[in-house]
mmCIF file of C-alpha atoms in Angstrom:
data_model
loop_
_atom_site.group_PDB
_atom_site.id
_atom_site.type_symbol
_atom_site.label_atom_id
_atom_site.label_comp_id
_atom_site.label_asym_id
_atom_site.label_seq_id
_atom_site.Cartn_x
_atom_site.Cartn_y
_atom_site.Cartn_z
ATOM 1 C CA MET W 1 0.000 0.000 0.000
ATOM 2 C CA ARG W 2 1.105 3.515 -0.802
ATOM 3 C CA GLY W 3 0.357 6.110 1.821
ATOM 4 C CA GLU W 4 1.431 8.564 4.411
ATOM 5 C CA GLU W 5 0.952 8.383 8.150
ATOM 6 C CA ARG W 6 1.523 11.231 10.567
ATOM 7 C CA ALA W 7 0.528 12.302 14.040
ATOM 8 C CA ILE W 8 -1.129 15.689 14.418
ATOM 9 C CA SER W 9 -2.104 18.120 17.118
ATOM 10 C CA PRO W 10 -0.353 17.007 20.321
ATOM 11 C CA LEU W 11 -2.283 19.626 22.310
ATOM 12 C CA LEU W 12 -5.581 18.293 20.925
ATOM 13 C CA THR W 13 -4.696 14.732 21.890
ATOM 14 C CA GLU W 14 -3.924 15.938 25.404
ATOM 15 C CA ALA W 15 -7.231 17.847 25.595
ATOM 16 C CA LEU W 16 -9.162 14.762 24.507
ATOM 17 C CA GLY W 17 -7.223 12.460 26.816
ATOM 18 C CA LEU W 18 -5.807 10.416 23.931
ATOM 19 C CA ASP W 19 -2.319 9.058 23.373
ATOM 20 C CA CYS W 20 -2.230 10.304 19.783
ATOM 21 C CA ILE W 21 -4.256 11.103 16.686
ATOM 22 C CA VAL W 22 -2.918 9.525 13.532
ATOM 23 C CA LEU W 23 -4.146 10.274 10.036
ATOM 24 C CA THR W 24 -3.561 7.656 7.396
ATOM 25 C CA SER W 25 -4.150 8.428 3.735
ATOM 26 C CA PHE W 26 -3.602 5.831 1.018
ATOM 27 C CA ASP W 27 -5.217 7.745 -1.820
ATOM 28 C CA THR W 28 -4.412 11.443 -1.728
ATOM 29 C CA ASP W 29 -6.873 12.228 -4.519
ATOM 30 C CA ARG W 30 -9.705 10.727 -2.497
ATOM 31 C CA PHE W 31 -8.576 11.666 1.026
ATOM 32 C CA GLY W 32 -6.404 14.708 0.400
ATOM 33 C CA THR W 33 -9.200 17.218 0.966
ATOM 34 C CA PHE W 34 -10.309 15.435 4.137
ATOM 35 C CA THR W 35 -6.743 15.315 5.433
ATOM 36 C CA ARG W 36 -6.253 19.054 4.774
ATOM 37 C CA GLU W 37 -9.497 19.838 6.652
ATOM 38 C CA ILE W 38 -8.354 17.774 9.644
ATOM 39 C CA GLU W 39 -4.949 19.473 9.601
ATOM 40 C CA ARG W 40 -6.588 22.924 9.528
ATOM 41 C CA THR W 41 -8.794 21.956 12.470
ATOM 42 C CA GLY W 42 -5.704 20.680 14.298
ATOM 43 C CA THR W 43 -3.882 23.948 13.600
ATOM 44 C CA GLN W 44 -6.861 25.950 14.849
ATOM 45 C CA LEU W 45 -7.174 23.867 18.016
ATOM 46 C CA ASP W 46 -3.423 23.916 18.669
ATOM 47 C CA ALA W 47 -3.514 27.727 18.494
ATOM 48 C CA ALA W 48 -6.448 27.796 20.935
ATOM 49 C CA LEU W 49 -5.013 25.248 23.347
ATOM 50 C CA GLY W 50 -1.651 27.014 23.310
ATOM 51 C CA LYS W 51 -3.341 30.053 24.865
ATOM 52 C CA ILE W 52 -4.675 28.308 27.984
ATOM 53 C CA GLY W 53 -4.040 30.614 30.920
ATOM 54 C CA SER W 54 -4.075 33.834 28.862
ATOM 55 C CA PRO W 55 -6.098 36.540 30.628
ATOM 56 C CA TYR W 56 -9.491 37.833 29.530
ATOM 57 C CA SER W 57 -9.499 41.442 28.407
ATOM 58 C CA TRP W 58 -12.553 43.060 26.833
ATOM 59 C CA GLY W 59 -11.954 43.882 23.162
ATOM 60 C CA ALA W 60 -8.609 42.040 23.030
ATOM 61 C CA ASN W 61 -7.762 39.673 20.183
ATOM 62 C CA GLY W 62 -4.342 38.382 21.252
ATOM 63 C CA PRO W 63 -1.727 37.312 21.255
ATOM 64 C CA ASP W 64 -1.395 37.851 25.021
ATOM 65 C CA SER W 65 -5.007 38.473 26.129
ATOM 66 C CA PHE W 66 -8.445 37.891 24.642
ATOM 67 C CA ASP W 67 -12.151 38.434 24.938
ATOM 68 C CA CYS W 68 -14.305 35.515 23.797
ATOM 69 C CA SER W 69 -14.633 36.422 20.118
ATOM 70 C CA GLY W 70 -11.071 37.732 19.912
ATOM 71 C CA PHE W 71 -9.960 34.309 21.138
ATOM 72 C CA THR W 72 -11.960 32.402 18.508
ATOM 73 C CA SER W 73 -10.814 34.822 15.788
ATOM 74 C CA TYR W 74 -7.199 34.279 16.829
ATOM 75 C CA ALA W 75 -7.498 30.483 16.720
ATOM 76 C CA PHE W 76 -9.227 30.403 13.333
ATOM 77 C CA LYS W 77 -6.733 32.886 11.872
ATOM 78 C CA ALA W 78 -3.980 30.355 12.663
ATOM 79 C CA ALA W 79 -5.798 27.958 10.316
ATOM 80 C CA GLY W 80 -6.109 30.627 7.606
ATOM 81 C CA VAL W 81 -9.759 31.510 8.282
ATOM 82 C CA SER W 82 -10.957 35.043 8.926
ATOM 83 C CA LEU W 83 -13.954 35.372 11.260
ATOM 84 C CA PRO W 84 -16.050 38.459 12.022
ATOM 85 C CA ARG W 85 -14.893 40.205 15.195
ATOM 86 C CA VAL W 86 -17.895 39.819 17.545
ATOM 87 C CA SER W 87 -19.675 36.658 18.724
ATOM 88 C CA ARG W 88 -23.078 37.553 17.288
ATOM 89 C CA ALA W 89 -21.516 38.131 13.848
ATOM 90 C CA GLN W 90 -19.418 34.947 14.132
ATOM 91 C CA ALA W 91 -22.680 33.019 14.554
ATOM 92 C CA GLY W 92 -23.376 33.748 10.881
ATOM 93 C CA ALA W 93 -20.177 32.011 9.755
ATOM 94 C CA GLY W 94 -20.095 28.418 8.567
ATOM 95 C CA LYS W 95 -22.784 25.764 8.579
ATOM 96 C CA ARG W 96 -25.199 25.342 11.484
ATOM 97 C CA VAL W 97 -24.760 22.140 13.476
ATOM 98 C CA SER W 98 -26.833 20.773 16.334
ATOM 99 C CA ARG W 99 -25.484 20.266 19.805
ATOM 100 C CA SER W 100 -25.550 16.492 19.255
ATOM 101 C CA ASP W 101 -23.447 16.828 16.065
ATOM 102 C CA LEU W 102 -20.605 18.902 17.541
ATOM 103 C CA LYS W 103 -17.088 18.038 16.360
ATOM 104 C CA PRO W 104 -13.743 19.403 17.572
ATOM 105 C CA GLY W 105 -13.171 22.834 16.071
ATOM 106 C CA ASP W 106 -16.849 23.864 15.908
ATOM 107 C CA LEU W 107 -17.865 27.254 17.264
ATOM 108 C CA VAL W 108 -20.401 27.089 20.113
ATOM 109 C CA PHE W 109 -22.579 30.108 20.880
ATOM 110 C CA TYR W 110 -24.298 30.891 24.152
ATOM 111 C CA TYR W 111 -27.179 32.959 25.529
ATOM 112 C CA SER W 112 -30.059 34.676 23.755
ATOM 113 C CA PRO W 113 -29.248 37.013 22.219
ATOM 114 C CA ILE W 114 -25.844 35.498 21.473
ATOM 115 C CA SER W 115 -23.197 37.116 23.652
ATOM 116 C CA HIS W 116 -20.519 34.436 24.108
ATOM 117 C CA VAL W 117 -18.589 32.074 21.822
ATOM 118 C CA ALA W 118 -16.292 29.127 22.489
ATOM 119 C CA ILE W 119 -14.544 26.366 20.538
ATOM 120 C CA TYR W 120 -15.634 22.762 21.002
ATOM 121 C CA VAL W 121 -12.641 20.479 21.681
ATOM 122 C CA GLY W 122 -14.464 17.152 22.089
ATOM 123 C CA ASN W 123 -15.565 14.917 24.964
ATOM 124 C CA GLY W 124 -18.178 17.459 26.053
ATOM 125 C CA LYS W 125 -15.588 20.230 26.541
ATOM 126 C CA ILE W 126 -15.088 23.727 25.168
ATOM 127 C CA ILE W 127 -12.179 26.115 25.388
ATOM 128 C CA HIS W 128 -12.971 29.803 25.787
ATOM 129 C CA SER W 129 -12.007 33.157 27.236
ATOM 130 C CA PRO W 130 -14.817 33.437 29.767
ATOM 131 C CA ARG W 131 -14.986 36.868 31.450
ATOM 132 C CA PRO W 132 -13.005 39.548 33.307
ATOM 133 C CA GLY W 133 -10.847 38.098 36.056
ATOM 134 C CA LYS W 134 -10.643 34.688 34.352
ATOM 135 C CA THR W 135 -8.260 33.095 31.855
ATOM 136 C CA VAL W 136 -8.590 30.989 28.715
ATOM 137 C CA SER W 137 -9.656 27.590 30.003
ATOM 138 C CA TYR W 138 -11.639 24.418 29.444
ATOM 139 C CA ALA W 139 -15.258 24.167 30.530
ATOM 140 C CA PRO W 140 -18.139 21.731 30.070
ATOM 141 C CA VAL W 141 -20.082 22.491 26.884
ATOM 142 C CA ASP W 142 -23.281 22.762 28.969
ATOM 143 C CA GLN W 143 -21.861 25.216 31.512
ATOM 144 C CA MET W 144 -23.811 28.078 29.893
ATOM 145 C CA PRO W 145 -27.146 28.237 28.039
ATOM 146 C CA PHE W 146 -26.461 26.766 24.558
ATOM 147 C CA ASN W 147 -27.855 28.805 21.652
ATOM 148 C CA THR W 148 -26.395 27.355 18.454
ATOM 149 C CA ALA W 149 -23.194 26.043 16.878
ATOM 150 C CA ALA W 150 -21.425 26.434 13.560
ATOM 151 C CA ARG W 151 -18.865 24.399 11.617
ATOM 152 C CA VAL W 152 -16.479 26.737 9.810
ATOM 153 C CA LEU W 153 -13.649 24.310 8.934
#
């Protein structure tokens, strides 16, 4: 068999409690697009996970401090995707997905009207920049009132 095997996203594997994530592609014409999408999601999540502990600051978009939408914008920019600046506008990006269909890398929006955004990392967890006095951290996806979610990558 002809193919390529490589491990990706060590920070993502740690967040999900896995030993490793390995992509195997034996037909790059058939799987190349899928592999690139997974790599972009890994890049986006690595950027997000690398900022754990960064302080919240209203209106900040990194690299040292963030508000919620500045944090998601920063992570997606690492994967080559430009998002609108505020959470309510980010809710219009990508394809809507239900709570039960969340995949790592999806944006998760909270409250009505939407006033907070996070990134789903898997296993019922999000990573976000929560509020003044807090830092970028993990939280349960159901910690706040779920509004909607979007898949951008």
